[in-house]
Coordinates of N, CA and C in Angstrom, one line a residue:
M281 N 150.3 -69.0 186.4 CA 149.7 -69.4 185.4 C 150.6 -69.7 184.3
A282 N 150.6 -71.1 183.1 CA 151.9 -70.8 182.6 C 150.7 -70.2 181.6
S283 N 152.8 -69.5 180.0 CA 152.1 -68.6 178.9 C 151.3 -69.9 178.2
D284 N 150.3 -68.8 177.0 CA 150.5 -69.9 175.9 C 151.7 -70.0 175.1
P285 N 151.1 -71.2 174.5 CA 152.3 -71.5 173.6 C 152.7 -70.7 172.8
P286 N 153.6 -70.9 171.5 CA 154.1 -70.0 170.4 C 153.2 -70.1 169.2
G287 N 152.8 -69.7 168.6 CA 151.8 -69.9 167.9 C 152.3 -71.0 166.8
F288 N 153.5 -71.2 166.2 CA 154.0 -72.0 165.7 C 153.6 -73.3 165.8
E289 N 153.1 -73.3 166.7 CA 153.1 -74.9 167.7 C 151.7 -75.3 167.1
L290 N 151.1 -75.1 167.2 CA 149.6 -75.3 166.7 C 149.5 -76.0 165.6
P291 N 150.1 -75.4 164.6 CA 149.7 -76.2 163.1 C 151.2 -77.3 163.0
L292 N 151.7 -77.7 164.2 CA 152.8 -78.5 164.2 C 152.8 -79.9 165.1
R293 N 151.6 -79.4 165.7 CA 150.4 -80.3 166.4 C 149.6 -81.0 166.1
L294 N 149.0 -79.8 164.7 CA 148.0 -80.8 164.5 C 148.3 -81.5 163.5
F295 N 149.5 -80.8 162.5 CA 150.1 -82.1 161.6 C 151.0 -83.4 162.3
L296 N 151.5 -83.1 163.7 CA 151.8 -84.9 164.2 C 150.8 -84.6 164.0
G297 N 149.9 -85.4 164.9 CA 148.8 -85.7 165.0 C 147.6 -86.8 163.8
F298 N 147.9 -85.9 163.0 CA 147.4 -86.2 161.5 C 148.4 -87.8 161.4
R299 N 150.1 -87.2 161.6 CA 151.3 -87.5 160.8 C 150.9 -89.4 161.6
V300 N 150.4 -89.1 163.2 CA 150.8 -90.5 164.1 C 149.7 -91.0 163.5
L301 N 148.1 -90.8 162.9 CA 147.3 -91.5 162.8 C 147.7 -91.9 161.4
I302 N 148.0 -91.1 160.2 CA 148.7 -92.1 159.3 C 149.8 -93.2 159.4
D303 N 150.6 -93.3 160.4 CA 151.8 -93.7 160.5 C 151.5 -95.0 160.8
E304 N 150.2 -94.8 161.9 CA 149.6 -96.4 162.8 C 148.5 -97.3 161.4
L305 N 147.9 -96.3 160.3 CA 147.3 -96.7 159.5 C 148.8 -97.3 158.6
H306 N 149.3 -96.7 158.3 CA 149.8 -97.2 157.5 C 150.5 -98.7 158.3
A307 N 150.7 -98.5 159.0 CA 151.7 -100.2 159.8 C 150.9 -100.8 160.0
E308 N 149.1 -100.8 160.2 CA 148.2 -102.1 160.2 C 148.3 -102.7 159.1
L309 N 148.2 -101.4 158.2 CA 147.1 -101.6 156.6 C 148.6 -102.4 156.0
A310 N 149.4 -102.6 156.3 CA 150.6 -103.5 156.2 C 151.2 -105.1 156.7
R311 N 151.0 -105.0 158.0 CA 150.2 -106.4 158.9 C 149.0 -107.0 158.0
Q312 N 148.1 -106.2 157.4 CA 146.8 -106.4 156.8 C 146.8 -107.3 155.5
G313 N 148.4 -106.9 155.5 CA 148.5 -107.2 153.3 C 148.8 -106.5 152.5
H314 N 148.4 -105.3 153.2 CA 148.9 -103.7 152.1 C 150.3 -103.7 152.5
P315 N 151.8 -103.7 152.5 CA 153.0 -103.5 152.6 C 153.2 -102.1 151.7
D316 N 153.4 -102.4 150.8 CA 153.6 -101.0 149.6 C 152.8 -99.9 149.5
M317 N 151.3 -99.8 150.2 CA 150.8 -99.0 150.5 C 151.6 -97.1 150.7
R318 N 151.2 -96.2 150.3 CA 151.8 -95.0 151.3 C 150.3 -93.8 150.8
P319 N 150.7 -93.0 152.1 CA 149.8 -92.1 152.6 C 149.4 -91.7 150.8
M320 N 150.6 -90.9 150.4 CA 149.6 -90.5 149.2 C 148.3 -91.6 148.1
H321 N 149.5 -92.7 148.3 CA 148.5 -93.7 147.2 C 147.0 -94.1 148.1
G322 N 146.1 -93.3 148.9 CA 145.2 -93.4 150.2 C 144.4 -92.2 148.9
F323 N 145.1 -91.0 149.2 CA 144.5 -89.8 148.6 C 144.1 -90.0 147.1
V324 N 145.0 -90.7 146.0 CA 144.4 -90.9 145.1 C 143.4 -92.3 145.1
L325 N 143.4 -92.8 145.8 CA 142.3 -93.8 145.6 C 141.0 -93.2 145.8
Q326 N 140.7 -92.9 146.9 CA 140.1 -91.7 147.4 C 139.4 -90.9 145.5
A327 N 140.8 -90.1 145.2 CA 139.6 -89.1 144.1 C 139.4 -90.2 142.7
I328 N 140.2 -91.7 143.0 CA 139.7 -92.0 141.6 C 138.3 -92.3 142.4
G329 N 138.1 -93.3 143.4 CA 136.3 -93.2 143.3 C 136.1 -94.6 143.0
P330 N 134.5 -94.9 143.3 CA 133.8 -96.0 142.2 C 133.6 -96.3 141.4
E331 N 133.5 -95.4 140.2 CA 133.6 -95.3 139.1 C 134.3 -95.1 138.4
G332 N 135.3 -94.6 138.8 CA 136.7 -94.3 138.1 C 137.3 -92.9 138.0
T333 N 137.8 -92.6 136.6 CA 138.0 -91.4 136.4 C 139.8 -91.5 135.4
T334 N 139.6 -90.4 134.9 CA 140.2 -90.3 133.6 C 141.3 -89.6 134.4
A335 N 143.0 -90.2 133.9 CA 144.5 -88.8 134.2 C 143.8 -87.5 134.5
V336 N 143.5 -87.0 133.8 CA 143.6 -85.8 133.5 C 142.9 -85.2 134.6
E337 N 141.6 -85.7 134.8 CA 140.6 -86.1 135.7 C 141.0 -86.0 137.4
L338 N 141.9 -86.9 137.4 CA 142.3 -87.5 138.4 C 143.1 -86.0 139.8
G339 N 144.6 -85.9 137.8 CA 144.9 -84.6 138.8 C 144.2 -83.4 138.3
R340 N 143.1 -83.2 138.6 CA 142.6 -82.0 138.9 C 142.2 -82.5 140.9
R341 N 141.8 -83.1 140.4 CA 140.8 -83.6 142.1 C 142.4 -83.5 143.2
L342 N 142.6 -84.4 142.3 CA 144.4 -84.7 143.4 C 145.4 -82.6 143.5
G343 N 144.5 -81.9 142.2 CA 145.5 -80.4 142.5 C 147.3 -81.2 142.1
V344 N 147.1 -82.2 140.9 CA 148.9 -81.8 140.7 C 148.3 -81.9 139.3
S345 N 149.7 -81.2 137.9 CA 149.6 -82.1 137.1 C 148.9 -84.1 136.6
K346 N 148.8 -83.9 135.4 CA 148.3 -84.3 134.4 C 149.3 -85.9 134.4
Q347 N 150.4 -85.3 133.7 CA 151.6 -86.6 134.2 C 152.1 -86.8 135.4
A348 N 151.7 -86.2 137.1 CA 152.3 -86.7 137.8 C 151.8 -87.7 138.3
A349 N 149.9 -87.4 138.0 CA 148.6 -88.2 138.1 C 149.1 -89.5 137.6
G350 N 149.4 -90.0 136.4 CA 149.6 -91.2 135.8 C 151.0 -91.7 136.1
K351 N 152.1 -90.9 136.6 CA 153.1 -92.0 137.3 C 152.6 -92.5 137.9
T352 N 152.0 -92.3 139.0 CA 150.8 -93.0 140.6 C 150.8 -93.5 140.2
V353 N 149.2 -93.3 138.9 CA 148.2 -94.4 138.5 C 149.5 -95.6 138.3
D354 N 150.5 -95.1 138.0 CA 151.9 -96.7 137.2 C 152.3 -97.5 138.3
T355 N 152.8 -96.6 139.2 CA 153.1 -97.1 140.7 C 151.8 -98.4 140.8
L356 N 150.2 -97.4 141.2 CA 149.3 -98.1 141.9 C 149.3 -99.5 141.0
E357 N 148.9 -99.4 139.7 CA 148.7 -100.1 138.7 C 150.0 -101.7 138.8
H358 N 151.3 -100.9 139.0 CA 152.0 -102.1 139.0 C 151.7 -102.9 140.7
L359 N 151.3 -102.2 141.3 CA 151.1 -102.5 143.0 C 149.6 -103.6 142.6
G360 N 148.8 -103.6 141.6 CA 148.0 -104.4 142.0 C 146.6 -103.5 142.1
Y361 N 146.4 -102.1 142.6 CA 145.6 -101.5 143.4 C 144.3 -100.4 142.3
V362 N 145.3 -100.7 140.9 CA 144.2 -100.3 140.1 C 144.6 -100.9 138.9
E363 N 143.3 -100.3 137.9 CA 143.4 -101.4 136.5 C 143.2 -99.8 135.3
R364 N 143.8 -99.5 134.3 CA 143.3 -99.1 133.3 C 142.3 -100.2 132.3
G365 N 141.7 -99.1 131.9 CA 140.7 -99.3 130.3 C 139.9 -99.0 130.4
S366 N 139.0 -98.8 128.6 CA 138.6 -98.0 127.7 C 136.9 -97.8 128.8
D367 N 136.7 -96.5 128.3 CA 135.4 -95.5 128.9 C 134.3 -96.7 128.2
P368 N 133.2 -97.1 128.0 CA 132.2 -97.7 127.5 C 131.5 -97.1 127.1
A369 N 131.4 -95.8 127.0 CA 131.1 -94.3 126.7 C 131.6 -94.2 125.2
D370 N 132.9 -94.5 125.2 CA 133.7 -93.2 124.4 C 135.2 -94.4 124.8
A371 N 135.9 -95.0 123.9 CA 136.6 -96.4 123.8 C 138.1 -95.0 123.1
R372 N 138.1 -93.5 122.7 CA 138.8 -93.6 122.9 C 139.2 -92.7 124.0
R373 N 139.1 -92.5 125.3 CA 139.2 -92.2 127.1 C 139.6 -93.4 127.4
K374 N 140.4 -93.2 128.1 CA 140.8 -94.4 129.3 C 140.8 -93.8 130.7
I375 N 140.3 -94.9 131.1 CA 139.6 -95.1 132.8 C 140.0 -94.8 133.2
V376 N 141.0 -95.4 134.5 CA 141.2 -95.7 135.4 C 140.8 -96.5 137.1
R377 N 140.3 -97.8 136.8 CA 138.9 -97.8 138.0 C 140.5 -98.3 139.3
L378 N 140.0 -98.6 139.8 CA 140.0 -99.0 141.2 C 139.6 -100.9 141.1
T379 N 140.7 -101.3 141.5 CA 141.0 -103.1 141.7 C 140.6 -104.1 142.9
E380 N 140.0 -104.8 142.9 CA 139.3 -105.5 144.0 C 140.7 -105.2 145.4
R381 N 141.7 -105.2 144.8 CA 142.5 -105.0 145.8 C 143.0 -103.7 146.2
G382 N 142.4 -102.4 145.2 CA 142.5 -101.1 146.2 C 141.2 -100.9 146.2
V383 N 140.8 -102.0 146.3 CA 138.8 -101.8 147.3 C 138.8 -102.2 147.8
D384 N 139.5 -103.2 148.4 CA 139.4 -104.4 150.2 C 141.0 -103.4 150.7
S385 N 141.6 -102.5 150.6 CA 142.8 -101.8 151.1 C 142.2 -100.3 151.7
L386 N 141.0 -99.9 150.9 CA 140.6 -98.3 151.5 C 138.9 -98.6 152.2
V387 N 138.5 -100.3 152.0 CA 137.7 -101.1 153.3 C 138.8 -101.3 154.7
R388 N 139.5 -101.3 154.4 CA 141.0 -101.9 156.1 C 141.0 -100.1 156.0
S389 N 141.1 -99.3 155.3 CA 141.6 -98.2 155.8 C 140.3 -97.4 156.7
A390 N 139.5 -97.6 156.5 CA 138.1 -97.2 157.2 C 137.9 -98.1 158.3
R391 N 137.8 -99.1 158.4 CA 138.2 -99.7 159.5 C 139.3 -99.8 160.6
I392 N 140.4 -99.2 159.9 CA 141.6 -99.4 161.1 C 142.1 -97.6 161.5
F393 N 141.2 -96.6 160.5 CA 140.6 -94.9 161.5 C 139.7 -95.3 162.3
E394 N 138.1 -96.7 162.1 CA 138.2 -97.0 163.6 C 138.7 -97.1 164.5
D395 N 139.4 -98.0 164.7 CA 140.3 -98.1 165.7 C 141.3 -97.3 166.6
L396 N 141.4 -96.8 165.2 CA 142.8 -95.6 165.9 C 142.1 -94.4 166.4
R397 N 140.8 -94.2 165.9 CA 139.5 -93.4 166.6 C 139.4 -93.8 168.1
A398 N 138.8 -95.1 168.6 CA 138.7 -96.0 169.4 C 139.9 -95.6 170.5
G399 N 140.7 -95.7 170.3 CA 142.1 -95.5 170.6 C 142.5 -94.5 171.4
W400 N 142.1 -93.2 170.3 CA 142.5 -91.5 170.9 C 141.5 -91.8 171.7
A401 N 140.1 -92.6 171.8 CA 139.0 -92.1 172.4 C 139.4 -92.7 174.3
R402 N 140.1 -93.6 174.6 CA 140.5 -94.6 175.2 C 141.7 -93.8 176.1
T403 N 142.8 -93.1 175.5 CA 143.6 -92.0 175.7 C 143.3 -90.4 175.8
L404 N 141.9 -89.9 175.8 CA 141.5 -88.1 175.7 C 140.2 -88.6 177.2
G405 N 140.1 -89.7 176.6 CA 138.4 -89.7 176.8 C 137.2 -89.0 175.7
E406 N 136.2 -90.1 176.2 CA 135.3 -89.5 174.9 C 134.6 -88.2 174.7
D407 N 134.5 -87.7 175.3 CA 134.1 -85.9 175.5 C 135.2 -85.5 175.1
R408 N 135.6 -85.9 175.4 CA 137.0 -84.8 174.6 C 137.6 -84.7 173.7
L409 N 137.7 -85.9 173.4 CA 137.9 -86.1 171.7 C 136.6 -85.6 171.1
R410 N 135.6 -85.8 170.8 CA 133.9 -85.6 170.8 C 133.7 -83.5 170.7
A411 N 134.4 -83.0 171.7 CA 135.0 -81.9 171.7 C 135.2 -81.0 170.5
L412 N 137.1 -81.9 170.4 CA 138.3 -81.8 170.0 C 138.0 -82.0 168.2
E413 N 137.3 -83.4 168.1 CA 136.3 -82.6 166.6 C 135.9 -82.2 166.6
S414 N 134.6 -81.7 167.7 CA 133.5 -80.4 167.2 C 134.0 -79.2 167.2
D415 N 135.5 -78.9 167.9 CA 136.3 -78.1 167.5 C 137.2 -77.7 166.2
L416 N 137.4 -78.8 166.1 CA 137.9 -78.6 164.2 C 136.6 -78.3 163.3
R417 N 135.7 -79.0 163.8 CA 135.0 -78.8 162.5 C 134.3 -77.3 162.1
A418 N 134.6 -76.2 164.2 CA 133.8 -74.7 163.3 C 135.1 -74.4 162.9
V419 N 136.5 -74.6 162.6 CA 138.1 -74.2 161.8 C 137.6 -74.3 160.6
T420 N 137.3 -76.0 160.0 CA 137.9 -76.0 159.3 C 137.0 -76.1 158.5
P421 N 136.7 -76.1 156.9 CA 135.6 -76.4 156.0 C 135.3 -77.4 155.8
E422 N 134.1 -77.0 155.7 CA 132.7 -78.4 156.0 C 133.1 -79.4 155.1
D423 N 133.9 -79.6 153.7 CA 133.9 -80.3 153.2 C 135.4 -81.4 153.8
V424 N 135.1 -82.2 153.9 CA 136.8 -83.6 154.9 C 136.8 -83.8 153.4
F425 N 136.5 -84.4 152.5 CA 137.4 -85.5 151.3 C 137.7 -84.1 150.5
R426 N 138.1 -83.0 150.5 CA 139.6 -82.4 150.4 C 140.4 -83.6 149.9
L427 N 141.4 -83.8 148.3 CA 142.0 -84.7 148.0 C 142.9 -83.5 147.2
D428 N 142.7 -82.6 147.5 CA 143.6 -81.8 146.8 C 145.7 -81.2 147.9
V429 N 146.0 -82.4 148.4 CA 146.3 -82.6 149.8 C 148.2 -83.2 148.9
P430 N 148.5 -83.6 148.3 CA 149.1 -83.9 147.1 C 150.3 -82.7 146.3
G431 N 148.8 -82.3 146.2 CA 149.3 -80.7 145.0 C 149.5 -79.5 146.1
W432 N 148.6 -78.8 146.8 CA 148.8 -78.5 147.4 C 150.1 -78.8 148.4
F433 N 150.7 -79.6 149.3 CA 152.1 -79.4 149.4 C 153.1 -79.5 148.8
G434 N 152.7 -79.6 147.7 CA 154.0 -79.6 146.4 C 153.9 -78.5 145.9
G435 N 153.1 -77.8 145.9 CA 152.5 -75.9 144.9 C 152.5 -74.9 145.6
H436 N 153.1 -75.4 147.2 CA 152.4 -74.0 147.6 C 153.4 -74.5 148.6

């Protein structure tokens, strides 16, 4: 009987699974016209959301400073994924919104993730993949859209 793997292997394998999916996502996004997208950009675009947000709120959602959020927004604005504008309710507030290109990258990402999941199902078998997903739900928080990963990686 084989001994259990060392405890440190579990988080590393989970991270490697995440990394494989994200790397494959970004390779396909590049092929589909989004070569400049980086893993953190997806978290930022999700945190901006369909209604847009301020840099202060974006920083809070991501768990980073307003300045760090602003720097990433500068990059995404330069790449055409977001735009800054005035808040119609308060002209003093600046709102960051997704552009058509930003929305397109999120729509494509969702489709690509479906394809990647299907690939894992072919490799592992649909039943085993569903069991893996169920087991992960049992040991992780219910909210899968925790977007503070950039701050968590940088701040802990």
